[in-house]
Amino acid sequence: MALSRVEVSAAAGAYPVVIGDGALAALPALLAELAPAHERIVVSSPTVWRHQGRRIAHALGRMRTTPVLVPDGERSKTVRTVQRVYDALLAAKADRGAVLVACGGGVIGDLAGFAAATYMRGIRLVHVPTTVLAQVDSAIGGKVGVNHPLGKNLIGAFHPPRLVVADPSVLRTLGARECRAGLYEVVKYGAIASPALFATLASSIPQLLDRDVQALEAVIAESCRIKAWVVSADERESGPRRILNFGHTVGHALEAVTCYGRFRHGEAVAHGMLAAMRIGVAKGLTTARAARAVDELIMAMGTLPTISDLSAKAVVTAMGRDKKIVDGTLHFVVVTDIGTTAIVTDVREADVKIALRALGCRA
Ligand SMILES: NC(=O)c1ccc[n+]([C@@H]2O[C@H](COP(=O)([O-])OP(=O)(O)OC[C@H]3O[C@@H](n4cnc5c(N)ncnc54)[C@H](O)[C@@H]3O)[C@@H](O)[C@H]2O)c1
Ligand SMILES: [Zn+2]
């Protein structure tokens, strides 16, 4: 199948996202346009490299592919781990002409991207995302960063990549739960922007969960187009980019009240989307048909970790700490019909509590 190529515009320069089964094989030629082999540094994690290192190293051809391996997982997404990347860059005598190639999930992309943003005031970055979430979301848009003990992603920068290469065949080794968690973000793209994507998802769940490369490629390419289109229109998240937060206001709060230990991010977002649809219906903005469609799709994808032991009050309190609140006003994204959104600023705590209780939370 031919590779898809999506252009993302950014103030620092437009960049392509190359998507498809076989995209990895195109990596050497794409990289050759950026920098000679000796100026590339690969950053990955032991897990990713164990599963995909041979293929990535092969794709990178004859260059000396001794990757810098740093632990991934949310707990490693810290300035300490970034320091290890700096150490490796310095040891390799990387200069300002170096290109950092980040191979991994969102954690590696975010932290290696932050190292690239700050090393010698910024070197070029290439993303080779290896999870569904990273391919459809974190590798596109230029946000990089790490966590602080007081909160997620509090330290960061905008540092758009020069190139993103998303090959769905690397997802074959991804755990089933990771895969499904990433697919909830695809549900989000369908719900906010594309009835066609939503329908494709609904009709290919078994193949997607089975990590069928063709099925994944179809929904990943469309998700990348949507993310590319949104971030091109609003790089710094002052307006249109907010629609990407559909399901995230409640989702982030669920992650926070469970200390990031229960849900994969996408699973929390799935609960958040269910809540947002209920809130939309209660406010007379969302069609009952759309709410039912989102419910059915999410249910058909499998069981989510429970929320029945969580108190709606605690979740709402955690929502109040979300950094997406601007001047004290919560900009809440509702899907009015599949593919169409509205931003509302009059969602009250009580509205959210009612929706959470309807979904099974305690009072
Ligand atoms: N920058 C952004 O715009 C943005 C957007 C969304 C999320 N994020 C960030 O992304 C992170 C989550 O990313 P994630 O969901 O990809 O999780 P992750 O990076 O933690 O990866 C999940 C797990 O999958 C493993 N893995 C990765 N690729 C694999 C493969 N091909 N085969 C087998 N195992 C593989 C990893 O080792 C890890 O254990 C969060 O830190 C979040 O804040 C950033
Ligand atoms: Zn998300």
PDB file of C-alpha atoms in Angstrom, residues 36-191:
ATOM      1  CA  PRO A  36      24.340  12.782   7.351  1.00  0.00           C
ATOM      2  CA  ALA A  37      24.306   9.506   9.260  1.00  0.00           C
ATOM      3  CA  HIS A  38      27.024  10.439  11.750  1.00  0.00           C
ATOM      4  CA  GLU A  39      24.940  13.304  13.127  1.00  0.00           C
ATOM      5  CA  ARG A  40      21.942  11.216  14.167  1.00  0.00           C
ATOM      6  CA  ILE A  41      21.352  10.047  17.708  1.00  0.00           C
ATOM      7  CA  VAL A  42      18.648   7.493  18.405  1.00  0.00           C
ATOM      8  CA  VAL A  43      16.859   7.605  21.759  1.00  0.00           C
ATOM      9  CA  SER A  44      14.630   4.715  22.754  1.00  0.00           C
ATOM     10  CA  SER A  45      13.787   2.485  25.710  1.00  0.00           C
ATOM     11  CA  PRO A  46      14.957  -1.049  26.514  1.00  0.00           C
ATOM     12  CA  THR A  47      11.410  -2.361  26.024  1.00  0.00           C
ATOM     13  CA  VAL A  48      10.876  -0.708  22.668  1.00  0.00           C
ATOM     14  CA  TRP A  49      14.348  -1.641  21.502  1.00  0.00           C
ATOM     15  CA  ARG A  50      13.860  -5.271  22.534  1.00  0.00           C
ATOM     16  CA  HIS A  51      10.696  -5.480  20.444  1.00  0.00           C
ATOM     17  CA  GLN A  52      11.497  -3.208  17.537  1.00  0.00           C
ATOM     18  CA  GLY A  53      15.196  -2.361  17.726  1.00  0.00           C
ATOM     19  CA  ARG A  54      16.283  -4.820  15.092  1.00  0.00           C
ATOM     20  CA  ARG A  55      13.792  -3.445  12.588  1.00  0.00           C
ATOM     21  CA  ILE A  56      14.543   0.175  13.411  1.00  0.00           C
ATOM     22  CA  ALA A  57      18.302  -0.392  13.279  1.00  0.00           C
ATOM     23  CA  HIS A  58      17.867  -2.197   9.974  1.00  0.00           C
ATOM     24  CA  ALA A  59      15.769   0.676   8.636  1.00  0.00           C
ATOM     25  CA  LEU A  60      18.447   3.105   9.684  1.00  0.00           C
ATOM     26  CA  GLY A  61      20.843   1.217   7.458  1.00  0.00           C
ATOM     27  CA  ARG A  62      24.547   1.250   7.900  1.00  0.00           C
ATOM     28  CA  MET A  63      24.668   4.093  10.381  1.00  0.00           C
ATOM     29  CA  ARG A  64      26.066   3.166  13.752  1.00  0.00           C
ATOM     30  CA  THR A  65      22.805   2.550  15.559  1.00  0.00           C
ATOM     31  CA  THR A  66      23.872   2.367  19.149  1.00  0.00           C
ATOM     32  CA  PRO A  67      20.768   3.861  20.663  1.00  0.00           C
ATOM     33  CA  VAL A  68      20.656   5.811  23.870  1.00  0.00           C
ATOM     34  CA  LEU A  69      18.292   3.694  25.956  1.00  0.00           C
ATOM     35  CA  VAL A  70      16.455   5.297  28.834  1.00  0.00           C
ATOM     36  CA  PRO A  71      13.671   3.689  30.853  1.00  0.00           C
ATOM     37  CA  ASP A  72      10.155   4.567  29.741  1.00  0.00           C
ATOM     38  CA  GLY A  73       6.920   4.416  31.678  1.00  0.00           C
ATOM     39  CA  GLU A  74       5.324   7.487  33.160  1.00  0.00           C
ATOM     40  CA  ARG A  75       7.545   7.402  36.268  1.00  0.00           C
ATOM     41  CA  SER A  76      10.653   7.870  34.146  1.00  0.00           C
ATOM     42  CA  LYS A  77       9.307  10.957  32.416  1.00  0.00           C
ATOM     43  CA  THR A  78      11.368  13.293  34.578  1.00  0.00           C
ATOM     44  CA  VAL A  79      14.161  15.843  34.271  1.00  0.00           C
ATOM     45  CA  ARG A  80      16.479  13.175  35.699  1.00  0.00           C
ATOM     46  CA  THR A  81      15.919  10.956  32.683  1.00  0.00           C
ATOM     47  CA  VAL A  82      16.347  13.950  30.392  1.00  0.00           C
ATOM     48  CA  GLN A  83      19.701  14.507  32.095  1.00  0.00           C
ATOM     49  CA  ARG A  84      20.717  11.018  30.990  1.00  0.00           C
ATOM     50  CA  VAL A  85      19.872  11.939  27.409  1.00  0.00           C
ATOM     51  CA  TYR A  86      21.978  15.129  27.711  1.00  0.00           C
ATOM     52  CA  ASP A  87      24.852  13.032  29.090  1.00  0.00           C
ATOM     53  CA  ALA A  88      24.643  10.687  26.116  1.00  0.00           C
ATOM     54  CA  LEU A  89      24.436  13.565  23.633  1.00  0.00           C
ATOM     55  CA  LEU A  90      27.521  15.153  25.173  1.00  0.00           C
ATOM     56  CA  ALA A  91      29.371  11.831  25.270  1.00  0.00           C
ATOM     57  CA  ALA A  92      28.599  11.417  21.563  1.00  0.00           C
ATOM     58  CA  LYS A  93      29.877  14.969  20.986  1.00  0.00           C
ATOM     59  CA  ALA A  94      26.556  15.901  19.389  1.00  0.00           C
ATOM     60  CA  ASP A  95      26.618  19.493  18.177  1.00  0.00           C
ATOM     61  CA  ARG A  96      23.876  21.842  17.048  1.00  0.00           C
ATOM     62  CA  GLY A  97      23.697  20.059  13.696  1.00  0.00           C
ATOM     63  CA  ALA A  98      22.692  16.765  15.340  1.00  0.00           C
ATOM     64  CA  VAL A  99      19.310  15.156  14.746  1.00  0.00           C
ATOM     65  CA  LEU A 100      17.678  13.315  17.635  1.00  0.00           C
ATOM     66  CA  VAL A 101      15.524  10.377  16.507  1.00  0.00           C
ATOM     67  CA  ALA A 102      13.016   9.469  19.238  1.00  0.00           C
ATOM     68  CA  CYS A 103      11.763   5.872  18.881  1.00  0.00           C
ATOM     69  CA  GLY A 104       9.075   4.854  21.312  1.00  0.00           C
ATOM     70  CA  GLY A 105       5.737   5.640  22.840  1.00  0.00           C
ATOM     71  CA  GLY A 106       4.567   9.012  24.079  1.00  0.00           C
ATOM     72  CA  VAL A 107       6.875   8.904  27.087  1.00  0.00           C
ATOM     73  CA  ILE A 108      10.032   8.558  25.001  1.00  0.00           C
ATOM     74  CA  GLY A 109       8.723  11.083  22.444  1.00  0.00           C
ATOM     75  CA  ASP A 110       7.940  13.663  25.114  1.00  0.00           C
ATOM     76  CA  LEU A 111      11.141  13.309  27.109  1.00  0.00           C
ATOM     77  CA  ALA A 112      13.554  12.855  24.217  1.00  0.00           C
ATOM     78  CA  GLY A 113      11.721  15.709  22.501  1.00  0.00           C
ATOM     79  CA  PHE A 114      12.293  17.889  25.562  1.00  0.00           C
ATOM     80  CA  ALA A 115      15.987  16.989  25.491  1.00  0.00           C
ATOM     81  CA  ALA A 116      16.049  17.983  21.795  1.00  0.00           C
ATOM     82  CA  ALA A 117      14.260  21.251  22.570  1.00  0.00           C
ATOM     83  CA  THR A 118      16.815  22.261  25.169  1.00  0.00           C
ATOM     84  CA  TYR A 119      20.140  20.652  24.252  1.00  0.00           C
ATOM     85  CA  MET A 120      22.318  23.462  22.927  1.00  0.00           C
ATOM     86  CA  ARG A 121      19.164  25.620  22.740  1.00  0.00           C
ATOM     87  CA  GLY A 122      17.510  23.140  20.459  1.00  0.00           C
ATOM     88  CA  ILE A 123      18.481  20.470  17.962  1.00  0.00           C
ATOM     89  CA  ARG A 124      16.355  18.858  15.294  1.00  0.00           C
ATOM     90  CA  LEU A 125      13.913  16.146  16.290  1.00  0.00           C
ATOM     91  CA  VAL A 126      12.466  13.196  14.382  1.00  0.00           C
ATOM     92  CA  HIS A 127       9.700  11.069  15.870  1.00  0.00           C
ATOM     93  CA  VAL A 128       9.357   7.357  15.168  1.00  0.00           C
ATOM     94  CA  PRO A 129       6.289   6.658  17.324  1.00  0.00           C
ATOM     95  CA  THR A 130       5.730   3.025  18.333  1.00  0.00           C
ATOM     96  CA  THR A 131       2.390   3.071  20.181  1.00  0.00           C
ATOM     97  CA  VAL A 132      -1.054   3.858  18.789  1.00  0.00           C
ATOM     98  CA  LEU A 133      -1.238   6.861  21.085  1.00  0.00           C
ATOM     99  CA  ALA A 134       2.117   8.210  19.952  1.00  0.00           C
ATOM    100  CA  GLN A 135       1.305   7.685  16.262  1.00  0.00           C
ATOM    101  CA  VAL A 136      -2.044   9.451  16.345  1.00  0.00           C
ATOM    102  CA  ASP A 137      -1.384  12.012  19.014  1.00  0.00           C
ATOM    103  CA  SER A 138       1.819  12.749  20.898  1.00  0.00           C
ATOM    104  CA  ALA A 139       4.255  12.713  17.958  1.00  0.00           C
ATOM    105  CA  ILE A 140       2.276  15.401  16.127  1.00  0.00           C
ATOM    106  CA  GLY A 141       1.910  18.956  17.330  1.00  0.00           C
ATOM    107  CA  GLY A 142       5.236  19.843  18.875  1.00  0.00           C
ATOM    108  CA  LYS A 143       4.439  19.538  22.571  1.00  0.00           C
ATOM    109  CA  VAL A 144       7.335  18.009  24.488  1.00  0.00           C
ATOM    110  CA  GLY A 145       7.982  17.803  28.193  1.00  0.00           C
ATOM    111  CA  VAL A 146       8.300  15.895  31.403  1.00  0.00           C
ATOM    112  CA  ASN A 147       6.436  15.509  34.672  1.00  0.00           C
ATOM    113  CA  HIS A 148       7.129  17.226  37.982  1.00  0.00           C
ATOM    114  CA  PRO A 149       6.350  15.559  41.319  1.00  0.00           C
ATOM    115  CA  LEU A 150       3.467  18.051  41.614  1.00  0.00           C
ATOM    116  CA  GLY A 151       1.871  17.277  38.273  1.00  0.00           C
ATOM    117  CA  LYS A 152       2.011  15.798  34.810  1.00  0.00           C
ATOM    118  CA  ASN A 153       3.671  17.608  31.908  1.00  0.00           C
ATOM    119  CA  LEU A 154       4.352  20.698  34.001  1.00  0.00           C
ATOM    120  CA  ILE A 155       7.825  21.188  32.510  1.00  0.00           C
ATOM    121  CA  GLY A 156       7.845  21.495  28.759  1.00  0.00           C
ATOM    122  CA  ALA A 157       8.253  23.322  25.509  1.00  0.00           C
ATOM    123  CA  PHE A 158       6.894  23.587  21.988  1.00  0.00           C
ATOM    124  CA  HIS A 159       9.456  21.921  19.759  1.00  0.00           C
ATOM    125  CA  PRO A 160       7.936  20.607  16.529  1.00  0.00           C
ATOM    126  CA  PRO A 161       9.710  17.675  14.896  1.00  0.00           C
ATOM    127  CA  ARG A 162      11.190  17.873  11.385  1.00  0.00           C
ATOM    128  CA  LEU A 163       9.675  14.548  10.470  1.00  0.00           C
ATOM    129  CA  VAL A 164       7.316  11.928  11.884  1.00  0.00           C
ATOM    130  CA  VAL A 165       7.396   8.350  10.605  1.00  0.00           C
ATOM    131  CA  ALA A 166       4.428   6.268  11.764  1.00  0.00           C
ATOM    132  CA  ASP A 167       4.552   2.646  10.676  1.00  0.00           C
ATOM    133  CA  PRO A 168       1.579   0.662  12.024  1.00  0.00           C
ATOM    134  CA  SER A 169       3.450  -2.629  11.611  1.00  0.00           C
ATOM    135  CA  VAL A 170       5.516  -1.754  14.715  1.00  0.00           C
ATOM    136  CA  LEU A 171       2.280  -1.967  16.712  1.00  0.00           C
ATOM    137  CA  ARG A 172       2.159  -5.749  16.330  1.00  0.00           C
ATOM    138  CA  THR A 173       4.264  -6.170  19.450  1.00  0.00           C
ATOM    139  CA  LEU A 174       2.249  -3.701  21.475  1.00  0.00           C
ATOM    140  CA  GLY A 175       0.210  -5.171  24.340  1.00  0.00           C
ATOM    141  CA  ALA A 176      -3.520  -5.496  23.716  1.00  0.00           C
ATOM    142  CA  ARG A 177      -4.378  -3.052  26.479  1.00  0.00           C
ATOM    143  CA  GLU A 178      -1.922  -0.417  25.206  1.00  0.00           C
ATOM    144  CA  CYS A 179      -3.343  -0.786  21.745  1.00  0.00           C
ATOM    145  CA  ARG A 180      -6.917  -0.362  22.900  1.00  0.00           C
ATOM    146  CA  ALA A 181      -5.981   2.606  25.092  1.00  0.00           C
ATOM    147  CA  GLY A 182      -4.583   4.369  22.026  1.00  0.00           C
ATOM    148  CA  LEU A 183      -7.670   3.515  20.019  1.00  0.00           C
ATOM    149  CA  TYR A 184      -9.827   5.504  22.448  1.00  0.00           C
ATOM    150  CA  GLU A 185      -7.990   8.583  21.181  1.00  0.00           C
ATOM    151  CA  VAL A 186      -9.049   7.510  17.690  1.00  0.00           C
ATOM    152  CA  VAL A 187     -12.644   7.348  18.951  1.00  0.00           C
ATOM    153  CA  LYS A 188     -12.094  10.939  20.067  1.00  0.00           C
ATOM    154  CA  TYR A 189     -10.987  12.059  16.589  1.00  0.00           C
ATOM    155  CA  GLY A 190     -14.007  10.381  15.019  1.00  0.00           C
ATOM    156  CA  ALA A 191     -16.377  11.914  17.547  1.00  0.00           C
TER     157      ALA A 191
END
